[in-house]
PDB file of C-alpha atoms in Angstrom:
ATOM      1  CA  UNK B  39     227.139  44.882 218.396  1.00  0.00           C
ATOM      2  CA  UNK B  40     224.389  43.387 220.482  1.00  0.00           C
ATOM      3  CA  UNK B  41     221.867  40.530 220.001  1.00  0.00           C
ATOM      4  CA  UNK B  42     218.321  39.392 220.216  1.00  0.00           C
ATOM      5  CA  UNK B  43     216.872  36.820 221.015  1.00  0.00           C
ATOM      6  CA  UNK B  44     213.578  35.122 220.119  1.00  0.00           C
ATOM      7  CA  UNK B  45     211.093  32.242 220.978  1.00  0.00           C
ATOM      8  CA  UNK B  46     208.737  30.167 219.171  1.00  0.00           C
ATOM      9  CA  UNK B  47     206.183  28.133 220.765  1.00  0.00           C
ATOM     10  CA  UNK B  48     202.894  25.924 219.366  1.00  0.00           C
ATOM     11  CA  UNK B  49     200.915  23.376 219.412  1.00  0.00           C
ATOM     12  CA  UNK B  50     201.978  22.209 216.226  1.00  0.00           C
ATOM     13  CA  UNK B  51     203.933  18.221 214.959  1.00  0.00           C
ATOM     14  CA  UNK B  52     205.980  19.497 212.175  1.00  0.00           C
ATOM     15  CA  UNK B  53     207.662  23.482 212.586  1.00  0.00           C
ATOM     16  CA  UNK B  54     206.894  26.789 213.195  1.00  0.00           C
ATOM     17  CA  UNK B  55     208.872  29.723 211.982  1.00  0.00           C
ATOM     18  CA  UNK B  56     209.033  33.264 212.364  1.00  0.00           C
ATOM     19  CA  UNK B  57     209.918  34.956 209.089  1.00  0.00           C
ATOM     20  CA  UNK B  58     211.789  39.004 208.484  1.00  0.00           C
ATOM     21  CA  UNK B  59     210.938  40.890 205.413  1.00  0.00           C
ATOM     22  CA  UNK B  60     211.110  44.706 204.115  1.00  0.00           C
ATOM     23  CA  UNK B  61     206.897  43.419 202.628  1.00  0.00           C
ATOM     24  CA  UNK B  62     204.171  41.613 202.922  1.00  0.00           C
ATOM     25  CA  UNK B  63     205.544  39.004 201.069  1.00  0.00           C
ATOM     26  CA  UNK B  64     206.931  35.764 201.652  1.00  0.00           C
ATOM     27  CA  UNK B  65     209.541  35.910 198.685  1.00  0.00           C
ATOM     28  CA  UNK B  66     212.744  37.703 200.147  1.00  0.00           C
ATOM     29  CA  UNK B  67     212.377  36.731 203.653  1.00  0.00           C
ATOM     30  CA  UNK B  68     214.796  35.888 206.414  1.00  0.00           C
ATOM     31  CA  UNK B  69     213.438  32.949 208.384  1.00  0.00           C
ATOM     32  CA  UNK B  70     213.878  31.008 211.429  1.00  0.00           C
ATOM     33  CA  UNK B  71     212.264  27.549 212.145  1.00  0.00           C
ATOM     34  CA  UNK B  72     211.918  25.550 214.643  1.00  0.00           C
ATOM     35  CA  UNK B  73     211.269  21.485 213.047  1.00  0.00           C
ATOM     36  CA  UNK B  74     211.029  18.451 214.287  1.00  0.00           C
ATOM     37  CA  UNK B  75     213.536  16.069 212.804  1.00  0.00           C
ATOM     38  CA  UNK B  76     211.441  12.911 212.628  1.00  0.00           C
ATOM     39  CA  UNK B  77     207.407  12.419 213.121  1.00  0.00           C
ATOM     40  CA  UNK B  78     207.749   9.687 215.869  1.00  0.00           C
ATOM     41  CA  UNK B  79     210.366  11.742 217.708  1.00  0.00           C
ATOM     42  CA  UNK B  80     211.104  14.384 220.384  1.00  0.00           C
ATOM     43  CA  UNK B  81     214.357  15.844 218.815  1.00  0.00           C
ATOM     44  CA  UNK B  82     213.802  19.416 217.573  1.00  0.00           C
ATOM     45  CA  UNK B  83     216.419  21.575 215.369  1.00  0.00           C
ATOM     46  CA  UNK B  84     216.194  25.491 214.747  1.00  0.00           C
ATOM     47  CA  UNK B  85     216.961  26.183 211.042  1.00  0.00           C
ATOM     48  CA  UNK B  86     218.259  29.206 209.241  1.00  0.00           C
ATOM     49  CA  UNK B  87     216.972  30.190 206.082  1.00  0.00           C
ATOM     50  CA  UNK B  88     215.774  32.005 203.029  1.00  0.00           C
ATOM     51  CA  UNK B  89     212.740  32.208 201.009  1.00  0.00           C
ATOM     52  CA  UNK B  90     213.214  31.890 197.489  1.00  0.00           C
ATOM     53  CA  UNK B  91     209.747  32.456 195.935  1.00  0.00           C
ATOM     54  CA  UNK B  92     207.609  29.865 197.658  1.00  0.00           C
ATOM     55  CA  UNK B  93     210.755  27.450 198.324  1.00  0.00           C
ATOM     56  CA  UNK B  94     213.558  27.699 201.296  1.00  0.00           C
ATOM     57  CA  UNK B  95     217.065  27.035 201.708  1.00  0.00           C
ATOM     58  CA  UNK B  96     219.351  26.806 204.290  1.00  0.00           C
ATOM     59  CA  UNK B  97     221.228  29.965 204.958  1.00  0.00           C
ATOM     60  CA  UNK B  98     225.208  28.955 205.934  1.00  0.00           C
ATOM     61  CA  UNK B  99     225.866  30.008 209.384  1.00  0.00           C
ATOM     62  CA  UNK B 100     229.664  29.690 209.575  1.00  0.00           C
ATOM     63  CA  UNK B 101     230.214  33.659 210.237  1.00  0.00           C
ATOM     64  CA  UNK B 102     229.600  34.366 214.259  1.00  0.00           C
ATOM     65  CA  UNK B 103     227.285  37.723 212.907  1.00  0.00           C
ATOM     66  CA  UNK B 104     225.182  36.176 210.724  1.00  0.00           C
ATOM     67  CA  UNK B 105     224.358  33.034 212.359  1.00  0.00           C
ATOM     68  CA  UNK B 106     221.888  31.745 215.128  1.00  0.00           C
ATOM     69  CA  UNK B 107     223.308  30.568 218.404  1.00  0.00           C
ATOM     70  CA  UNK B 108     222.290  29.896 222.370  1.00  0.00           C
ATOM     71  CA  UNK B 109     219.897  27.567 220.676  1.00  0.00           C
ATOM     72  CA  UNK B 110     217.374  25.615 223.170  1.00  0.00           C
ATOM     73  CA  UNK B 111     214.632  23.453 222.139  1.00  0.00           C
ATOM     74  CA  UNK B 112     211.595  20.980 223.598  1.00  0.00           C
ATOM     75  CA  UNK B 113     208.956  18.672 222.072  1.00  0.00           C
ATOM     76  CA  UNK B 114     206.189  17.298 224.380  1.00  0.00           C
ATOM     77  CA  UNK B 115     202.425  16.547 223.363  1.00  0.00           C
ATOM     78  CA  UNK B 116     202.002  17.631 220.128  1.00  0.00           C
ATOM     79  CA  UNK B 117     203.705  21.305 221.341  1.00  0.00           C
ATOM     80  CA  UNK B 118     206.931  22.771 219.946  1.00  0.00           C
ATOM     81  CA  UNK B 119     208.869  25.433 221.776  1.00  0.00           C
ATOM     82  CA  UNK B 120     212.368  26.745 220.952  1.00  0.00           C
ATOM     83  CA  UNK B 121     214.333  30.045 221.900  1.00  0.00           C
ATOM     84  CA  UNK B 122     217.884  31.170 219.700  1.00  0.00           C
ATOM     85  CA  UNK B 123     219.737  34.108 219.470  1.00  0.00           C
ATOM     86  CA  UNK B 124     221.196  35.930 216.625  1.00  0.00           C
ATOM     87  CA  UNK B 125     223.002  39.292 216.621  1.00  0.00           C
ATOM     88  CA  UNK B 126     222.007  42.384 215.616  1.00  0.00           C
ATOM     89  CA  UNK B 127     224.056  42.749 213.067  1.00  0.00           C
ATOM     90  CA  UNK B 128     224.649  40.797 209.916  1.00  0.00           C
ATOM     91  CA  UNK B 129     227.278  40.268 207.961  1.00  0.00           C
ATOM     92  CA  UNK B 130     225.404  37.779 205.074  1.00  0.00           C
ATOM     93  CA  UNK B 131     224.005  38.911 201.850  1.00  0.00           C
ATOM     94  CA  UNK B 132     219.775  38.751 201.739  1.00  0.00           C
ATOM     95  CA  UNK B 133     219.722  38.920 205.750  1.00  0.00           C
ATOM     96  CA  UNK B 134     218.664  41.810 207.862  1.00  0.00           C
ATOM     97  CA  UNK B 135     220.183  43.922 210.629  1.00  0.00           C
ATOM     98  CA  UNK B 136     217.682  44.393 213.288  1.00  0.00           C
ATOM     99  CA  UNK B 137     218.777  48.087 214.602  1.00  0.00           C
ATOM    100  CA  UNK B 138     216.074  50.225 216.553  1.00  0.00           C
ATOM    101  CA  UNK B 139     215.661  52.123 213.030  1.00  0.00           C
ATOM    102  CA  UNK B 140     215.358  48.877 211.156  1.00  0.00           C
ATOM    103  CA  UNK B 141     211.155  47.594 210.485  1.00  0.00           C
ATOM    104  CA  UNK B 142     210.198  44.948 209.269  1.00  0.00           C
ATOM    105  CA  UNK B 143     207.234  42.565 208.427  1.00  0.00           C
ATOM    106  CA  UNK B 144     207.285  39.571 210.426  1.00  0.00           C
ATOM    107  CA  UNK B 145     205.522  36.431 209.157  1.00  0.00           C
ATOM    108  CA  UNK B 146     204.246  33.401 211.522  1.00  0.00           C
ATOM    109  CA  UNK B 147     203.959  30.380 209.682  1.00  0.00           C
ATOM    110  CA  UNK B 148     203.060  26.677 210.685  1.00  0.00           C
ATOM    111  CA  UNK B 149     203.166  23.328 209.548  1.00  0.00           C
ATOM    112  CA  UNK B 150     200.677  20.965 211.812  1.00  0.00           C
ATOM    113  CA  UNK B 151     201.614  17.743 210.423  1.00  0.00           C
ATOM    114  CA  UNK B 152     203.879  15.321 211.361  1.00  0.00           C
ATOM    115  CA  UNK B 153     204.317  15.095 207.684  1.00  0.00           C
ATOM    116  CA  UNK B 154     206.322  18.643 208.336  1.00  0.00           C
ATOM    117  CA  UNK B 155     209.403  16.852 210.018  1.00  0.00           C
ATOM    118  CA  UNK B 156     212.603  17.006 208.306  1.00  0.00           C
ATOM    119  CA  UNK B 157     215.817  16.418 209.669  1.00  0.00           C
ATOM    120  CA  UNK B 158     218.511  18.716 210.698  1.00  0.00           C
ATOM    121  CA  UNK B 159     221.048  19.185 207.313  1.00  0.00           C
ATOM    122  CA  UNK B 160     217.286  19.821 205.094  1.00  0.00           C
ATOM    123  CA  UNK B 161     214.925  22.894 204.479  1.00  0.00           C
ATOM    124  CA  UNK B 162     211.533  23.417 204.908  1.00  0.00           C
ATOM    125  CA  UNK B 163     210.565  21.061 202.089  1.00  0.00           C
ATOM    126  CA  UNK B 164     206.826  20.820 202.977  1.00  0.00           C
ATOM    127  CA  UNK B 165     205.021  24.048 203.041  1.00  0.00           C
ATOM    128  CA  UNK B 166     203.009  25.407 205.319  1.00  0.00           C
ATOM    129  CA  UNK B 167     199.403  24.172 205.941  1.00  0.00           C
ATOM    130  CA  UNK B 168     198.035  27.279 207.403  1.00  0.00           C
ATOM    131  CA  UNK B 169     197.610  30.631 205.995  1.00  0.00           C
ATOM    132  CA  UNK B 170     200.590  32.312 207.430  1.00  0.00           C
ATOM    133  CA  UNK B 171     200.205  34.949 210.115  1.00  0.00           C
ATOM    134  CA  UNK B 172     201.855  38.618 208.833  1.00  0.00           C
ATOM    135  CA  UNK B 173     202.101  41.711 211.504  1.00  0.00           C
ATOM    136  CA  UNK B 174     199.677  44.381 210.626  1.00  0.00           C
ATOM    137  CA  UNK B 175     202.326  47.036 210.870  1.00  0.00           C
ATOM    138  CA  UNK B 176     206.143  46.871 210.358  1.00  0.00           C
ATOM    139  CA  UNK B 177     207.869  46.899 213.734  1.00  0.00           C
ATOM    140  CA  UNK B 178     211.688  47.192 214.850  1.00  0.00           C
ATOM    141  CA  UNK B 179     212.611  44.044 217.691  1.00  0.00           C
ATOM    142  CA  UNK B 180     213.031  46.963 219.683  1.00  0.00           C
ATOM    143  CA  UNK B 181     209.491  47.547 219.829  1.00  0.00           C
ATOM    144  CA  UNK B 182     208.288  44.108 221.111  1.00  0.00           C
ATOM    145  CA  UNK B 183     210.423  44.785 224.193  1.00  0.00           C
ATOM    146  CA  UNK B 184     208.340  45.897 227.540  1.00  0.00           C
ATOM    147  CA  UNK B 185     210.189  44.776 230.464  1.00  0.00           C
ATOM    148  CA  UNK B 186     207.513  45.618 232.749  1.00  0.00           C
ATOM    149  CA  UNK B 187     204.861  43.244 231.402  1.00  0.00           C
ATOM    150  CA  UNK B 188     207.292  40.030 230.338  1.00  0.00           C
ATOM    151  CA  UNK B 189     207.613  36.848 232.698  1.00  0.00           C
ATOM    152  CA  UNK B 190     210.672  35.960 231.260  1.00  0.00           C
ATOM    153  CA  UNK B 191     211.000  32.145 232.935  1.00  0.00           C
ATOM    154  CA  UNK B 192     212.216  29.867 230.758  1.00  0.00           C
ATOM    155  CA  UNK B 193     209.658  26.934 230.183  1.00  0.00           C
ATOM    156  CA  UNK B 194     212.108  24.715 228.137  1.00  0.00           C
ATOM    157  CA  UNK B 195     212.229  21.207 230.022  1.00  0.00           C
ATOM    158  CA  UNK B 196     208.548  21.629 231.773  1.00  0.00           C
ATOM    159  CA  UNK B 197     207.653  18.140 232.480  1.00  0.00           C
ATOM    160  CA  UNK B 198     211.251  16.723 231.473  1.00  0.00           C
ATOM    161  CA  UNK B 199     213.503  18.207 233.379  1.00  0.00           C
ATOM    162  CA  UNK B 200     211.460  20.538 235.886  1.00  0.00           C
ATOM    163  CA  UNK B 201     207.679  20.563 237.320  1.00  0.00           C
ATOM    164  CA  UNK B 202     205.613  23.598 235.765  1.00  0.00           C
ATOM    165  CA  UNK B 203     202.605  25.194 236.689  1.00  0.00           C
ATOM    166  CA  UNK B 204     201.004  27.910 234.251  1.00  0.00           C
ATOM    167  CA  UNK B 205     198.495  29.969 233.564  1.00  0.00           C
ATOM    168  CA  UNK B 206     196.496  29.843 231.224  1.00  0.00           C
ATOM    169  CA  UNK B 207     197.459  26.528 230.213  1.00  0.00           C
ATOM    170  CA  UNK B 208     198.122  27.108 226.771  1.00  0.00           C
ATOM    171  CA  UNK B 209     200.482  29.902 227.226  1.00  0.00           C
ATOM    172  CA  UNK B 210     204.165  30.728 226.880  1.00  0.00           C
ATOM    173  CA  UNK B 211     206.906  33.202 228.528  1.00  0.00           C
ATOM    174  CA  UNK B 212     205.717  36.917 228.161  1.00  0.00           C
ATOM    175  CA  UNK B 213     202.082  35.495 227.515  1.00  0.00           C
ATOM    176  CA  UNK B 214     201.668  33.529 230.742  1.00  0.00           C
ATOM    177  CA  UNK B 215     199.609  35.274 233.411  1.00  0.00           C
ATOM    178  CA  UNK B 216     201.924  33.266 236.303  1.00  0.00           C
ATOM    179  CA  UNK B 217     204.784  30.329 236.033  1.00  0.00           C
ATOM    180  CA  UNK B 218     206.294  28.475 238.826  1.00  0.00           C
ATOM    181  CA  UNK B 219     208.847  26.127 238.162  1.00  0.00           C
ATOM    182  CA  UNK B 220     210.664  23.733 240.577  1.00  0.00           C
ATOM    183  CA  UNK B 221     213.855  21.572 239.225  1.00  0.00           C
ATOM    184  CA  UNK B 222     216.941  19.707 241.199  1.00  0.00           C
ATOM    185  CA  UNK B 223     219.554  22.081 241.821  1.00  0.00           C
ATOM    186  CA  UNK B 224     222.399  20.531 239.170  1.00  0.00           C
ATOM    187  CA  UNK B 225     225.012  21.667 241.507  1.00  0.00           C
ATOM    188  CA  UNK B 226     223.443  20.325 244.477  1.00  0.00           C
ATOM    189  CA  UNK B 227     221.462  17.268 244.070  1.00  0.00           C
ATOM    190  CA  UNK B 228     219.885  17.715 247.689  1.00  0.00           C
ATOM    191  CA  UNK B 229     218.686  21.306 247.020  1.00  0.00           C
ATOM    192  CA  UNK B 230     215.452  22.434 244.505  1.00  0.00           C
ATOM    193  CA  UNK B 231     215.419  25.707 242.854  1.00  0.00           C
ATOM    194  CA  UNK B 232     212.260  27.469 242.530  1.00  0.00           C
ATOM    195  CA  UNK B 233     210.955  30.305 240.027  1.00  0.00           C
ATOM    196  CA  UNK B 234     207.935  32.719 240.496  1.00  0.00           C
ATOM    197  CA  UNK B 235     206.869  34.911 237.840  1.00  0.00           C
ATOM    198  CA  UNK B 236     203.320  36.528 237.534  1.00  0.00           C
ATOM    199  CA  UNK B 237     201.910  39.934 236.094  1.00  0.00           C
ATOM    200  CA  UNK B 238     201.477  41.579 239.615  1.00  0.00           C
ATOM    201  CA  UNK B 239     201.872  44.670 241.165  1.00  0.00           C
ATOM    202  CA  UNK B 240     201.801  42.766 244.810  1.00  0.00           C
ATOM    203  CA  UNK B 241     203.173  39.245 245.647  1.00  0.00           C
ATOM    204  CA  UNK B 242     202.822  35.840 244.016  1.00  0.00           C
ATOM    205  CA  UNK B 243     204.027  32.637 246.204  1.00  0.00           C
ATOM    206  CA  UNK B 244     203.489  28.609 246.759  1.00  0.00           C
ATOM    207  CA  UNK B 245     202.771  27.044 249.516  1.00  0.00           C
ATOM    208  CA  UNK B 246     203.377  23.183 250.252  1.00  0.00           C
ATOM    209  CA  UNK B 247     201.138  21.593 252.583  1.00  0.00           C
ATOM    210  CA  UNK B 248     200.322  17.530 253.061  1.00  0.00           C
ATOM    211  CA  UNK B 249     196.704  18.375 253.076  1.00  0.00           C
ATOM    212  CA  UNK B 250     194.605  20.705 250.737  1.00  0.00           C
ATOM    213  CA  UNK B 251     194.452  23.680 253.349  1.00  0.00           C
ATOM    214  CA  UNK B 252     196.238  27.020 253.487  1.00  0.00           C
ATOM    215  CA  UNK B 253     196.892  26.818 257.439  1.00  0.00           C
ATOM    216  CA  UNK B 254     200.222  25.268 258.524  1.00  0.00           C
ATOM    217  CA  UNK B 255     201.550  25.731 255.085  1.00  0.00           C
ATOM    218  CA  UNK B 256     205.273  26.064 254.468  1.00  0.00           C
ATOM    219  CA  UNK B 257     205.421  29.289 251.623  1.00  0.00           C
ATOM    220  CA  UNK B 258     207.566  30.915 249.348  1.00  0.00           C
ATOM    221  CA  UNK B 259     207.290  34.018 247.947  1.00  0.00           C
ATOM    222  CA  UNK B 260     208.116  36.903 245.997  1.00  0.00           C
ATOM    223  CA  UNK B 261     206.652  40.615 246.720  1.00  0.00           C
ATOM    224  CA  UNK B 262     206.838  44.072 245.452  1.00  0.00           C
ATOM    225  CA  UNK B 263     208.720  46.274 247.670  1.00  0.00           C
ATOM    226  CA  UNK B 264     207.450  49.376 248.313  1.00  0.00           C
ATOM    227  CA  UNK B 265     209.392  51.273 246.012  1.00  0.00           C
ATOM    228  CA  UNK B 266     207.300  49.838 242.992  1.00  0.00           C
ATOM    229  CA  UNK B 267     210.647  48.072 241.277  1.00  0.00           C
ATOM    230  CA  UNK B 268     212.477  46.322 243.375  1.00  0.00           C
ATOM    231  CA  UNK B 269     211.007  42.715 244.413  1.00  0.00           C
ATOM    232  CA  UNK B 270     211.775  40.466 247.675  1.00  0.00           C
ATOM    233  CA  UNK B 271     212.299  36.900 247.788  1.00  0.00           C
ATOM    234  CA  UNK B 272     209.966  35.827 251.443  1.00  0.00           C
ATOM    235  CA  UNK B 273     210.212  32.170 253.123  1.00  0.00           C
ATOM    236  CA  UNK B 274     206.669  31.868 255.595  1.00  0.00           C
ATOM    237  CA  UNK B 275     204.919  29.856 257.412  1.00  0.00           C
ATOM    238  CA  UNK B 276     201.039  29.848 257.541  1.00  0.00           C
ATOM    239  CA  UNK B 277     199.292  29.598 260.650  1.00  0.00           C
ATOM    240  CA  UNK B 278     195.552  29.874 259.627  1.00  0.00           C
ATOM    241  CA  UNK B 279     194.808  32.547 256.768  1.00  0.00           C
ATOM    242  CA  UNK B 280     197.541  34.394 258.302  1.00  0.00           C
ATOM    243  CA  UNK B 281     201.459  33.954 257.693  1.00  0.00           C
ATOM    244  CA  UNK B 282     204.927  35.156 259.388  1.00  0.00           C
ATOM    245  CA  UNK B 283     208.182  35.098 258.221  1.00  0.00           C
ATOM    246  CA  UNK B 284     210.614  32.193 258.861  1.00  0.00           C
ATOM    247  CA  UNK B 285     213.227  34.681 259.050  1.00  0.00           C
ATOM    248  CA  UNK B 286     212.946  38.418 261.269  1.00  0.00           C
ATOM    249  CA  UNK B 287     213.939  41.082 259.585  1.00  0.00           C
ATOM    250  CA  UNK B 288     212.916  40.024 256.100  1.00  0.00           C
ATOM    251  CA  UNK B 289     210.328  42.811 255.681  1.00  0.00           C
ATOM    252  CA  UNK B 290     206.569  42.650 256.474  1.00  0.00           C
ATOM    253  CA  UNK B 291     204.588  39.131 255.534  1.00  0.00           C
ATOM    254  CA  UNK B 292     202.189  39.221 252.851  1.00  0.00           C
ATOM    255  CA  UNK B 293     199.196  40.883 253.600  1.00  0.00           C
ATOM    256  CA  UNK B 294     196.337  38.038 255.101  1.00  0.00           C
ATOM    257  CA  UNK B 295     193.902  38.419 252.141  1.00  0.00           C
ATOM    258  CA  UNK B 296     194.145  37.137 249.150  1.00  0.00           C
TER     259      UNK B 296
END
């Protein structure tokens, strides 16, 4: 039946949820959270559950349809991110089927405090401290979804368990301008594996260099091929502001300016 899948991100010490309605109301919704479990710790859970007036309670998430799953979650100064999945389809009273003819309101809603951690088997028992967020216009998933314009890196583990470099610094996936990300292979402890995303129409790469100069730079790279849809992964070397390809036969180097 399909899936989607969705991420929450800010700079926030207690949750931040996303929540589904057929209004502009909070009373009825579907929501999804993302909470710290404690105000001291890193843990993070993603919760499932309905609005009952201006309460919440935890939706049960035994059936495969109606539950959230491929749950991943990070905590690091004073920012929460998460990213679930949950299918299309669903099978449990008061929840909503997101098909392409389904809209919806969707409802952003934040608690700052660390006062908003809860832990993992409770609801959202303190509200939200900020005037939630609600979508102008009701909107299927499908119509958040622009493949062309998304850097769809994953930025779960920046700083943990991979090095991250973004731009701007505040962002997050389809909002970043670039990401590179660099992490120990887990198959291969004496390999790294490297990630380039940026909103480009020509090449984005990283060079590594002992001194802060472009010349005699090892790079790597990723470029639009000619075609306007394909892209090719490039390994160079820079030799002043110009570069050549470690390996003939790779295509043409990056064009020498900038």
């Amino acid at each position: 039946a399909g899936s989607v899948s969705f991420e929450l991100s800010g700079l926030v010490e207690g949750w931040i949820s996303l929540g589904v309605n057929t209004g502009r109301m909070m009373d009825g919704a579907e929501v999804f959270a993302c909470q710290r479990t404690s105000s001291g710790g890193k843990s993070v859970v993603v919760k499932h559950l309905l609005n009952v007036g201006h309460t919440n309670t935890l939706l049960p998430d035994s059936k495969p349809d109606s539950g959230i799953f491929n749950a991943s979650t990070f905590y690091d100064k004073g920012r929460i991110s998460c990213r679930f999945t949950r299918s299309l389809d669903s099978s449990t009273a008061k929840t909503y089927s997101f098909g392409k003819d389904k809209k919806y309101t969707y409802i952003l809603a934040v608690n700052t405090l660390p006062s908003g951690a809860a832990g993992a088997s409770q609801a959202l028992v303190v509200r939200h401290n900020q005037a939630p967020i609600f979508l102008r216009e009701q909107v299927s998933v499908f119509d958040f979804m622009n493949e062309n314009s998304a850097i769809t890196i994953d930025l779960l583990g920046c700083g943990e368990t991979k090095g991250c470099a973004i731009a701007p610094y505040s962002c997050y996936g389809a909002n970043c301008d670039y990401v590179y990300t660099q992490r120990i292979d887990p198959n291969d402890k004496t390999s790294l594996i490297f990630e380039l995303g940026a909103r480009t129409s020509g090449w984005m790469a990283v060079g590594f260099n002992d001194l802060t100069q472009m010349g005699d730079s090892d790079v790597l790279g990723c470029q639009v091929n000619p075609d306007g849809m394909s892209v090719s992964a490039k390994n160079l070397h820079n030799e002043g502001i110009n570069n050549f390809l470690d390996q003939p036969g790779d295509g043409a180097p990056f064009l020498t300016n900038a």
